[in-house]
mmCIF file of C-alpha atoms in Angstrom:
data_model
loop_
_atom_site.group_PDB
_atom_site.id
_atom_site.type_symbol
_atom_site.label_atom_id
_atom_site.label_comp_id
_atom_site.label_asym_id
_atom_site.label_seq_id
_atom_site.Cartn_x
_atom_site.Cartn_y
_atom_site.Cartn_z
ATOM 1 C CA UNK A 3 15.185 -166.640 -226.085
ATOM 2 C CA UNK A 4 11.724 -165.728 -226.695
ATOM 3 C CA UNK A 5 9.362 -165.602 -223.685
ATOM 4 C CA UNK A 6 6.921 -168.774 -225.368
ATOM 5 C CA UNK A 7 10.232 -170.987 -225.875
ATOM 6 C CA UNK A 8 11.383 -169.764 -222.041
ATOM 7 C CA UNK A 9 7.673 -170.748 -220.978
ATOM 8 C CA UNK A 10 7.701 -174.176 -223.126
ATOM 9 C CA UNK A 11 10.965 -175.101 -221.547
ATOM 10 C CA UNK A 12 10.389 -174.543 -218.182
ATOM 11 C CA UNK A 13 7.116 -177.046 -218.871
ATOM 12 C CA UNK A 14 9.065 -179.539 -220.166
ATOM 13 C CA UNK A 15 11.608 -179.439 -217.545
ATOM 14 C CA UNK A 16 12.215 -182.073 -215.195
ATOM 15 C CA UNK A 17 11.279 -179.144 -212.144
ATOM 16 C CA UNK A 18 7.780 -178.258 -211.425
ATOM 17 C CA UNK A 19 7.320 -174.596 -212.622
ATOM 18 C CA UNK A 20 5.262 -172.891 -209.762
ATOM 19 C CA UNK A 21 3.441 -170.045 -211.357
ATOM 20 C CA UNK A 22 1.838 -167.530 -208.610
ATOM 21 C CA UNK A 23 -0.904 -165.858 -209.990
ATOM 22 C CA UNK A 24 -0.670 -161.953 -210.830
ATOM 23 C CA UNK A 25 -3.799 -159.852 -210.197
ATOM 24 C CA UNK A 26 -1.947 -156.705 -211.493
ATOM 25 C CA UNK A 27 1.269 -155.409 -212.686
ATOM 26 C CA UNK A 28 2.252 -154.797 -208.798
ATOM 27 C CA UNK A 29 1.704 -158.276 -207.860
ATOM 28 C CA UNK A 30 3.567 -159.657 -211.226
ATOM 29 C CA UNK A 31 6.674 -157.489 -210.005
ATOM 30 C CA UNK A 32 6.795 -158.798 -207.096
ATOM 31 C CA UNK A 33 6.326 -162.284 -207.900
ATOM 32 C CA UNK A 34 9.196 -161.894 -210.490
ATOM 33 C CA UNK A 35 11.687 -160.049 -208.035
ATOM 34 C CA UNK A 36 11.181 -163.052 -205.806
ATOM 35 C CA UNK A 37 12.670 -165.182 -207.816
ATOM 36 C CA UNK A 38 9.831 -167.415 -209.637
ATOM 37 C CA UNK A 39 10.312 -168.010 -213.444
ATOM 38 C CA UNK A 40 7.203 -167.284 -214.949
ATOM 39 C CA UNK A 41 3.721 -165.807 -213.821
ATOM 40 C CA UNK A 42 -0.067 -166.770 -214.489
ATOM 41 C CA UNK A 43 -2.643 -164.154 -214.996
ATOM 42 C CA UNK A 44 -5.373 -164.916 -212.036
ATOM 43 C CA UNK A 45 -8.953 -164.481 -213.264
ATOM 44 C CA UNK A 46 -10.072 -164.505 -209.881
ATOM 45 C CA UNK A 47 -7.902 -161.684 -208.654
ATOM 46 C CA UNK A 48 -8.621 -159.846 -211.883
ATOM 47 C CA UNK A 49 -12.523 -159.381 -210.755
ATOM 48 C CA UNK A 50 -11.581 -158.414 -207.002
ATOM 49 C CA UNK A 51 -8.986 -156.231 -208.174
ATOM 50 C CA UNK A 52 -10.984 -154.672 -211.537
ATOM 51 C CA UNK A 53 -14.511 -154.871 -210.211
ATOM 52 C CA UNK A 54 -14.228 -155.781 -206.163
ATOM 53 C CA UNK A 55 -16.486 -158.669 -207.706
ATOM 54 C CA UNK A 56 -16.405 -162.623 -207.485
ATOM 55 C CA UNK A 57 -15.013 -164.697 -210.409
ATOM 56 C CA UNK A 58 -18.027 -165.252 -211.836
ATOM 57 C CA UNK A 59 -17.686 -164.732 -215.360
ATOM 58 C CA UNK A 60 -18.563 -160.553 -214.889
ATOM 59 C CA UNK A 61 -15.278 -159.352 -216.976
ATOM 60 C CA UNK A 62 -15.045 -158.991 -220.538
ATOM 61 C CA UNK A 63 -12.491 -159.855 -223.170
ATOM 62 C CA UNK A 64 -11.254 -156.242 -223.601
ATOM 63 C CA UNK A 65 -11.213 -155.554 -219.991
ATOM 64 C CA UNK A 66 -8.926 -158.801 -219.368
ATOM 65 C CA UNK A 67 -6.742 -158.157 -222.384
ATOM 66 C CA UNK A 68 -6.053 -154.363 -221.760
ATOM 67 C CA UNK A 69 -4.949 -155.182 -217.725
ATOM 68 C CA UNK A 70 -2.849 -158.163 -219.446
ATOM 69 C CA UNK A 71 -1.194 -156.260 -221.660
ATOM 70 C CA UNK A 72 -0.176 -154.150 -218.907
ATOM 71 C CA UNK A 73 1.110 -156.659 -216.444
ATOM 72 C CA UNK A 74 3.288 -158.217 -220.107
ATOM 73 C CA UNK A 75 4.898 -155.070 -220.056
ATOM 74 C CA UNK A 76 6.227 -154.715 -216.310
ATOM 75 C CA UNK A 77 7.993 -158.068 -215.839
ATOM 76 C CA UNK A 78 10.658 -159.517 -217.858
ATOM 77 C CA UNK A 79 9.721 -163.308 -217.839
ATOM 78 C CA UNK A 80 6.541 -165.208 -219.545
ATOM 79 C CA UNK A 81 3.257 -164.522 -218.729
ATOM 80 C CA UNK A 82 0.165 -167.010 -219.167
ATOM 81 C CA UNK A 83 -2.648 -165.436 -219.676
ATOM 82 C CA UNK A 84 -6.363 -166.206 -218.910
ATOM 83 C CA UNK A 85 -8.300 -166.925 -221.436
ATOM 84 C CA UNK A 86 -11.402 -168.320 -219.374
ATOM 85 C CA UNK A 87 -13.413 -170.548 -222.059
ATOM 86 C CA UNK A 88 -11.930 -168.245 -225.419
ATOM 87 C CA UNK A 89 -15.336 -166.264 -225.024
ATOM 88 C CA UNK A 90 -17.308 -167.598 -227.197
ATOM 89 C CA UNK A 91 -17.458 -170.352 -229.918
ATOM 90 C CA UNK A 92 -13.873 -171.726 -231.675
ATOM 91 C CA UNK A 93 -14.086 -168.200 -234.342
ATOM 92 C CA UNK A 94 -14.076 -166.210 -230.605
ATOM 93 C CA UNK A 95 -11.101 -168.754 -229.383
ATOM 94 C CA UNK A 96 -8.928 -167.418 -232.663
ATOM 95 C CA UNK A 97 -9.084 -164.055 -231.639
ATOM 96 C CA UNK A 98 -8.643 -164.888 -228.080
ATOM 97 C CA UNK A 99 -5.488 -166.576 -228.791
ATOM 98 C CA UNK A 100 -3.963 -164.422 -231.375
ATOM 99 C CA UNK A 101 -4.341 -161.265 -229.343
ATOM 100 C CA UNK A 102 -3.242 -162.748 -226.233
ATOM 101 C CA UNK A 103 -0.071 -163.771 -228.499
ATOM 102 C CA UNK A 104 0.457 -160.051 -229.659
ATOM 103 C CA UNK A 105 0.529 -158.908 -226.412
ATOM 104 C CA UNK A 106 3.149 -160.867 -225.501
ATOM 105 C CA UNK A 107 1.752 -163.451 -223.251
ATOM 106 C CA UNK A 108 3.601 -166.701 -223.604
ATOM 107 C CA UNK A 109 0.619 -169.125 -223.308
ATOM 108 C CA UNK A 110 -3.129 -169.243 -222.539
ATOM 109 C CA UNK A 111 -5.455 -171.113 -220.132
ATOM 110 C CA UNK A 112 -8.653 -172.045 -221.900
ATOM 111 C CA UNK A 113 -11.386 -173.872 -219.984
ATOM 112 C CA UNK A 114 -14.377 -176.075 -221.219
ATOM 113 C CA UNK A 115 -16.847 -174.479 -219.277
ATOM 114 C CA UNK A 116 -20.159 -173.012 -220.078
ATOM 115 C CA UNK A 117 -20.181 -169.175 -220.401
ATOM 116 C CA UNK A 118 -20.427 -167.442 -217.630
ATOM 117 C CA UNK A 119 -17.644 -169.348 -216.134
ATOM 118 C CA UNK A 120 -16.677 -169.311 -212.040
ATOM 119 C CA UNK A 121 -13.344 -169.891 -210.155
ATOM 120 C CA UNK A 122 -13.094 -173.334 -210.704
ATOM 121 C CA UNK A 123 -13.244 -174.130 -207.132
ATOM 122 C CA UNK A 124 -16.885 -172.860 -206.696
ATOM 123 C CA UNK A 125 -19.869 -174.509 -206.728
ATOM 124 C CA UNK A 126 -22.641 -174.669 -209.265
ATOM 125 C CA UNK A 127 -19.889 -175.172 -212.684
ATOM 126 C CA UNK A 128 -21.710 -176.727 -216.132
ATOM 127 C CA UNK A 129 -18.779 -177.812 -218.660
ATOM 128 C CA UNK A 130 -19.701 -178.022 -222.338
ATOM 129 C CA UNK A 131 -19.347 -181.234 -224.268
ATOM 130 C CA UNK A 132 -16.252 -182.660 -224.644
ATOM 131 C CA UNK A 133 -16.252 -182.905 -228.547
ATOM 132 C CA UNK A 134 -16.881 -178.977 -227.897
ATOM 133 C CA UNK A 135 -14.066 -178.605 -226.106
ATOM 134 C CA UNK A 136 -12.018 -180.278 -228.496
ATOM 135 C CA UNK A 137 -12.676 -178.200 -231.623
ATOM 136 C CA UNK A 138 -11.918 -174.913 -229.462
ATOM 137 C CA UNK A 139 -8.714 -176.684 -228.863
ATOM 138 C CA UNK A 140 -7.807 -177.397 -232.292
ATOM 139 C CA UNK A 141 -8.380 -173.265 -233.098
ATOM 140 C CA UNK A 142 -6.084 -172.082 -230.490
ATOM 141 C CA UNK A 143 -3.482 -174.469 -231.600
ATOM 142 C CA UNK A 144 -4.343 -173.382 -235.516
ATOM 143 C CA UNK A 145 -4.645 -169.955 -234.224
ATOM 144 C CA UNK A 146 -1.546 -169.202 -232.534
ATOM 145 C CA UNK A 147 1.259 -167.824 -235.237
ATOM 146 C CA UNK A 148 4.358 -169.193 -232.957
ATOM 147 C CA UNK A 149 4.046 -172.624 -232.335
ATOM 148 C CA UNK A 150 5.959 -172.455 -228.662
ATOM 149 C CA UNK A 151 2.931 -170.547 -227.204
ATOM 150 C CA UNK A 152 1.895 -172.766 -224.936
ATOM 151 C CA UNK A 153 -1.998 -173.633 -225.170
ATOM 152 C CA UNK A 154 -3.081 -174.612 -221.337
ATOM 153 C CA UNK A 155 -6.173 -176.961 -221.513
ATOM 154 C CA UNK A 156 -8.211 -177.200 -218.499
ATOM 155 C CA UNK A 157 -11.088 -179.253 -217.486
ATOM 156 C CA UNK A 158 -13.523 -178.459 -214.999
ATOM 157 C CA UNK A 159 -15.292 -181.946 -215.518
ATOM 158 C CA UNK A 160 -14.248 -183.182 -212.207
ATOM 159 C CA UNK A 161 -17.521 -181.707 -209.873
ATOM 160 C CA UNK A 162 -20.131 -183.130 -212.106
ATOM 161 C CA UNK A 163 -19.271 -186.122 -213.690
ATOM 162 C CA UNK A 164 -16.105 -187.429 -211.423
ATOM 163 C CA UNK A 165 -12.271 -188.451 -211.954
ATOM 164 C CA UNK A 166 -12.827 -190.891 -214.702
ATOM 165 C CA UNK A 167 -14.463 -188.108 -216.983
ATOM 166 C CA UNK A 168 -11.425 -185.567 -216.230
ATOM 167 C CA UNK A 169 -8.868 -188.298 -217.461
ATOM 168 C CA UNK A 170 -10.968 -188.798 -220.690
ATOM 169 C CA UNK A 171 -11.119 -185.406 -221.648
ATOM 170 C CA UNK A 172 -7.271 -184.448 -220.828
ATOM 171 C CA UNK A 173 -6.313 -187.122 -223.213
ATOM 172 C CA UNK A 174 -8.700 -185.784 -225.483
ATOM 173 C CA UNK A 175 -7.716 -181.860 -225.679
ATOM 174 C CA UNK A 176 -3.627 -183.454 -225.735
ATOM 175 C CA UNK A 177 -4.442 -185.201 -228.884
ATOM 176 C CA UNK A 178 -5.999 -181.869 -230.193
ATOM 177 C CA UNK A 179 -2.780 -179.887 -229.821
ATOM 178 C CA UNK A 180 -2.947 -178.619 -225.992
ATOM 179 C CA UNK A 181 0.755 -178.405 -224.202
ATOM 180 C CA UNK A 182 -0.245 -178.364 -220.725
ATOM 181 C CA UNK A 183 -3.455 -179.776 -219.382
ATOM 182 C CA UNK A 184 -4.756 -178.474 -216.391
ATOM 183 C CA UNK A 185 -6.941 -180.362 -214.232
ATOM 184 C CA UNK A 186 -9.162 -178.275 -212.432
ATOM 185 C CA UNK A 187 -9.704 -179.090 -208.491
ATOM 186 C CA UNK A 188 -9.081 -182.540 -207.407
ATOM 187 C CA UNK A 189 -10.559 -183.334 -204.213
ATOM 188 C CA UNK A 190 -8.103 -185.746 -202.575
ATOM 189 C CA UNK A 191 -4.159 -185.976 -202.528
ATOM 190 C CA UNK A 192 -4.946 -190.024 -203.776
ATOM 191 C CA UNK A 193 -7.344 -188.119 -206.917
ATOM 192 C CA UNK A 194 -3.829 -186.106 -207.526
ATOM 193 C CA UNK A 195 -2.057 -189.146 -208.030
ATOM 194 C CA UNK A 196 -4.621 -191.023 -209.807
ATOM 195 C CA UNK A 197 -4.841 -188.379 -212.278
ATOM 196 C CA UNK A 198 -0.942 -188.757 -212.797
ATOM 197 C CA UNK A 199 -0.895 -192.123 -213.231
ATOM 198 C CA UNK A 200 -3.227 -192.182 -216.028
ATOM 199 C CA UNK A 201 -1.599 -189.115 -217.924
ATOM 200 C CA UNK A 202 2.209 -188.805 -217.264
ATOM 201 C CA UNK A 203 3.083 -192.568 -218.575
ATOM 202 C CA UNK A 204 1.589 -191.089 -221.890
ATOM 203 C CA UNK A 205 3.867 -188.331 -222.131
ATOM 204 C CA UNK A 206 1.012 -185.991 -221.232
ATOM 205 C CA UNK A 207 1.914 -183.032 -219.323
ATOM 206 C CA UNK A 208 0.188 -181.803 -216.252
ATOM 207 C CA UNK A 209 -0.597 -178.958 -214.049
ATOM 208 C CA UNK A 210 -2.469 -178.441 -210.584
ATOM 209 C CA UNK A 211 -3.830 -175.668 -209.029
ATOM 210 C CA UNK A 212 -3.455 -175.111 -205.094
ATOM 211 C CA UNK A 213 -5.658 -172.657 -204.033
ATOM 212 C CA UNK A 214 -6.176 -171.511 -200.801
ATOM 213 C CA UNK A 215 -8.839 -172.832 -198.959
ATOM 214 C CA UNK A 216 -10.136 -174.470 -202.163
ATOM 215 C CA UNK A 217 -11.612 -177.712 -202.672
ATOM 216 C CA UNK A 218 -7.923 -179.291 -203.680
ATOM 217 C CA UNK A 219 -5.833 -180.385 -200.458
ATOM 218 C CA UNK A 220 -2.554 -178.555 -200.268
ATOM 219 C CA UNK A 221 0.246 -180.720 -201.654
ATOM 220 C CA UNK A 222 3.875 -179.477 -201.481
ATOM 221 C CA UNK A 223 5.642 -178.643 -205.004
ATOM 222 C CA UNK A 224 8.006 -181.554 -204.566
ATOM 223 C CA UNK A 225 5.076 -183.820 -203.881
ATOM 224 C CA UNK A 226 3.811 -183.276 -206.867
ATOM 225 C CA UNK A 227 6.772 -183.092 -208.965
ATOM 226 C CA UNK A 228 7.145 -186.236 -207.082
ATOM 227 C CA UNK A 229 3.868 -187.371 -208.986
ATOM 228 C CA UNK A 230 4.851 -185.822 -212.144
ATOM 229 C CA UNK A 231 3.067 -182.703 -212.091
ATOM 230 C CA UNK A 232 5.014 -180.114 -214.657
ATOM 231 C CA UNK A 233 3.384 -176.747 -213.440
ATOM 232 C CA UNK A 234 1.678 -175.411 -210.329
ATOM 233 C CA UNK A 235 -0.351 -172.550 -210.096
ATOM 234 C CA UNK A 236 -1.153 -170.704 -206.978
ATOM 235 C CA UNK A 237 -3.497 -168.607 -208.010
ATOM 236 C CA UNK A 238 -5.056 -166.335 -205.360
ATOM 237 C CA UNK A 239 -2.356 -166.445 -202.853
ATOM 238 C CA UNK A 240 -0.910 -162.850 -203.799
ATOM 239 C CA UNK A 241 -4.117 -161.423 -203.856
ATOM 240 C CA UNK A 242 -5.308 -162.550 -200.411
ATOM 241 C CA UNK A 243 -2.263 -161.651 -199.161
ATOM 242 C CA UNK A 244 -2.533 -158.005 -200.582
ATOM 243 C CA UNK A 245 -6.038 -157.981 -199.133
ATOM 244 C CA UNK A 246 -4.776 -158.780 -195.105
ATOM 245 C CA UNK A 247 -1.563 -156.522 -195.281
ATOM 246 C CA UNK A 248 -3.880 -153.908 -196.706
ATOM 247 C CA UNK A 249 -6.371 -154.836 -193.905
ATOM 248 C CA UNK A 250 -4.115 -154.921 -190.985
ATOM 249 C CA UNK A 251 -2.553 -152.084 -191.663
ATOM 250 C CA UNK A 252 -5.487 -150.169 -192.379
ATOM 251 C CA UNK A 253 -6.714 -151.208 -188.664
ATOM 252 C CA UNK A 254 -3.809 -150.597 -187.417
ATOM 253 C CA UNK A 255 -4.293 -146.599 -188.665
ATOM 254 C CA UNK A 256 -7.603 -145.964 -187.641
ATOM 255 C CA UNK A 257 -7.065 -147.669 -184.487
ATOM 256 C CA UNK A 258 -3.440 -145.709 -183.800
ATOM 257 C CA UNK A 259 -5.107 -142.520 -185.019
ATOM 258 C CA UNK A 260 -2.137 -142.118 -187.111
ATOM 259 C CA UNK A 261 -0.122 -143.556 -189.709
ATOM 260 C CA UNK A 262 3.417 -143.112 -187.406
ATOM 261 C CA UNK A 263 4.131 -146.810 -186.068
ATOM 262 C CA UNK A 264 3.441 -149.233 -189.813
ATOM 263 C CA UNK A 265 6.590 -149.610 -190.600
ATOM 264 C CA UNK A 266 6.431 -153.652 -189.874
ATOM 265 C CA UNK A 267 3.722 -153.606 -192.280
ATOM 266 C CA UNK A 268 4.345 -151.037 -194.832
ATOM 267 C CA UNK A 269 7.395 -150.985 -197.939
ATOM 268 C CA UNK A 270 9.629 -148.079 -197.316
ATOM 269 C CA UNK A 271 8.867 -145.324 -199.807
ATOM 270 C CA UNK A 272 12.283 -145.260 -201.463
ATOM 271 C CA UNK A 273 12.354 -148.879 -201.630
ATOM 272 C CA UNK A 274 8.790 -149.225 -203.263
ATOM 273 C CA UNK A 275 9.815 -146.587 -205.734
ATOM 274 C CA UNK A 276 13.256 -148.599 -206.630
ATOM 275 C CA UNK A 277 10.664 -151.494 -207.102
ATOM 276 C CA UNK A 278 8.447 -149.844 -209.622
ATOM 277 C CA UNK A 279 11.389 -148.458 -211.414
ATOM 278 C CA UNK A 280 12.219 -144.704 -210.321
ATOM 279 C CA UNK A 281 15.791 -145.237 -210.821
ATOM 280 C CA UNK A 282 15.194 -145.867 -214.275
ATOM 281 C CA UNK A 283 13.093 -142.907 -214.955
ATOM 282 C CA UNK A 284 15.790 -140.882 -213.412
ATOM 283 C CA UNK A 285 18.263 -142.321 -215.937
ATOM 284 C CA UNK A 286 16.354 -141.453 -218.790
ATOM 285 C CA UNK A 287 16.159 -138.100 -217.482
ATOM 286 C CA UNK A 288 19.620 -137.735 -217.566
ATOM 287 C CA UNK A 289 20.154 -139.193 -220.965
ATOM 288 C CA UNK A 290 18.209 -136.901 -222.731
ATOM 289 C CA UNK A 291 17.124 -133.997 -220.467
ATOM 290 C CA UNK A 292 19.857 -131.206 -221.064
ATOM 291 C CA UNK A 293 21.884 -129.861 -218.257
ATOM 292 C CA UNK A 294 20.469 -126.759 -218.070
ATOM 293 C CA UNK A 295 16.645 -128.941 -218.307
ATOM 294 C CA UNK A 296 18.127 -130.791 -215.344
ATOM 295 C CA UNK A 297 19.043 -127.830 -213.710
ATOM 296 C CA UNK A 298 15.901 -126.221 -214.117
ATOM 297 C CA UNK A 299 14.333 -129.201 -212.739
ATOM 298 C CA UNK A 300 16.567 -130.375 -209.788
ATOM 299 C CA UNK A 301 18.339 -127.314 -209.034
ATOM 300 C CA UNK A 302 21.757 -129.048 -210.203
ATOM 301 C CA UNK A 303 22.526 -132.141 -211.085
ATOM 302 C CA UNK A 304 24.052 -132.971 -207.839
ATOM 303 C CA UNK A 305 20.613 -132.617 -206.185
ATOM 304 C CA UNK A 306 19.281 -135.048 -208.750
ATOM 305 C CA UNK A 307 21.988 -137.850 -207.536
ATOM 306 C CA UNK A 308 20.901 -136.858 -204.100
ATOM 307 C CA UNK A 309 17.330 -137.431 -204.979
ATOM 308 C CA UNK A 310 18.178 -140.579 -206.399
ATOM 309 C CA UNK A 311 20.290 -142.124 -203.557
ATOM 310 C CA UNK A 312 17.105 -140.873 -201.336
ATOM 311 C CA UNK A 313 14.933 -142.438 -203.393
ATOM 312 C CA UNK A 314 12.561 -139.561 -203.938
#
């Protein structure tokens, strides 16, 4: 099945697909060995992890696409990527969408706020009008070339101009050809179900974001696929927990005076390498390499099975 029908279905499903948010191709491995179905691409951890910068609109198009592209090719299930608002007018929102489709993302976010954007959870957002919105809408649904690649609509309308103006525009970008809509930090658990009560009964599908220490309260994922929330996203969890492993272990060296006693907070070398695929470098040494390359290599080819059960 093709990675946009895989993403589609697990949408329409009647289980709340919880998407963690990848902030490189690391992060998307390890969110896929866990066990989740699908991953989101996390704007937010893109500009820590690209620039050591805030989300604050400071990456371009090419620099998103190019460490997307990557983090398609490590992981075997769908990707969404982030589009942030298409970057530019609805001709920019084309290209947005058709590139992200060739390389191999399943679906897009695409936001309606004014360029440059912030982590929706910031202060200080300005959203473009809503008839603005819904023509750069209508191109990524025009634009995209299979019609299971999920187009993720999310309004940020909710800080400025209140609930009532968030439910007005999601039924507005679902009537001009967005799958998902995502509604953009909700400030109460009773806003949560407000917000489903308006848009499920109309067969409109919905997603939350729970970010850490954001300005949404943290709901379970059965409470809201309680409420009828189809998709999660927890966007910055995986990168703020890279950022305090990385921290305490880091402390832990310089305060040790040696790297000897991390082992509680470190991945074993010959595991991490069987995570990032080793073993399967070592089997495509072995079906092509001749013996006498291996040989050369190795020293025999029973030192390269050694090497491999080692992990090295």
């Amino acid at each position: 099945m093709k990675k946009t029908t895989q993403l589609k279905e697990l949408i329409s499903a009647n289980e709340i697909l919880v998407m963690p948010g990848a902030y490189d191709c690391l992060s998307a491995i390890m969110i896929q060995n866990t066990g989740f179905k699908a991953v989101q691409m996390s704007g937010y951890g893109f500009a820590a992890c690209l620039l050591g910068q805030p989300d604050c609109g400071l990456l371009t198009f090419t620099e998103v696409l190019n460490h997307t592209r990557n983090i398609v090719r490590a992981v075997d299930i769908p990707v969404m990527a982030d589009g942030d608002t298409g970057y530019g007018n609805v001709v920019n929102v084309v290209r947005t969408v058709q590139e992200f489709e060739e390389a191999g993302c399943a679906g897009v976010n695409l936001e309606d706020q004014v360029w440059p954007k912030r982590c929706g959870h910031m202060s200080g957002k300005e959203v473009i009008p809503m008839d603005e919105m819904v023509a750069k809408i209508r191109a990524a649904a025009w634009a995209r070339r299979d019609k299971d690649f999920v187009i993720n609509a999310r309004t940020d309308a909710r800080q400025k101009y209140g609930p009532e103006e968030v439910v007005r525009r999601a039924k507005a970008y679902w009537e001009a050809g967005a799958d998902l809509i995502f509604l953009e930090a909700p400030q109460s658990k009773e806003e949560l179900s407000y917000y489903a009560s308006q848009l499920v009964p109309l067969g409109i599908r919905i997603s939350a974001n729970m970010l850490d220490g954001g300005r949404t309260p943290l709901s379970t994922f059965k409470e809201l696929e309680a409420l009828g929330y189809s998709r999660c996203s927890v966007p910055v969890m995986p990168t703020y927990a890279a950022a305090m492993g990385l921290k305490k272990a880091l402390e832990k060296m310089m305060e040790d005076g040696h790297n000897q006693n991390l082992d509680d907070l470190i991945i074993p070398f010959s595991d991490f390498n069987k995570l990032i695929g080793l073993p399967e470098i070592r089997d495509l040494e072995e079906r092509f390499l001749t013996d006498s390359a291996i040989e050369q290599k190795y020293g025999s080819k029973e030192q390269l099975e050694i090497e491999r059960s080692q992990g090295h």
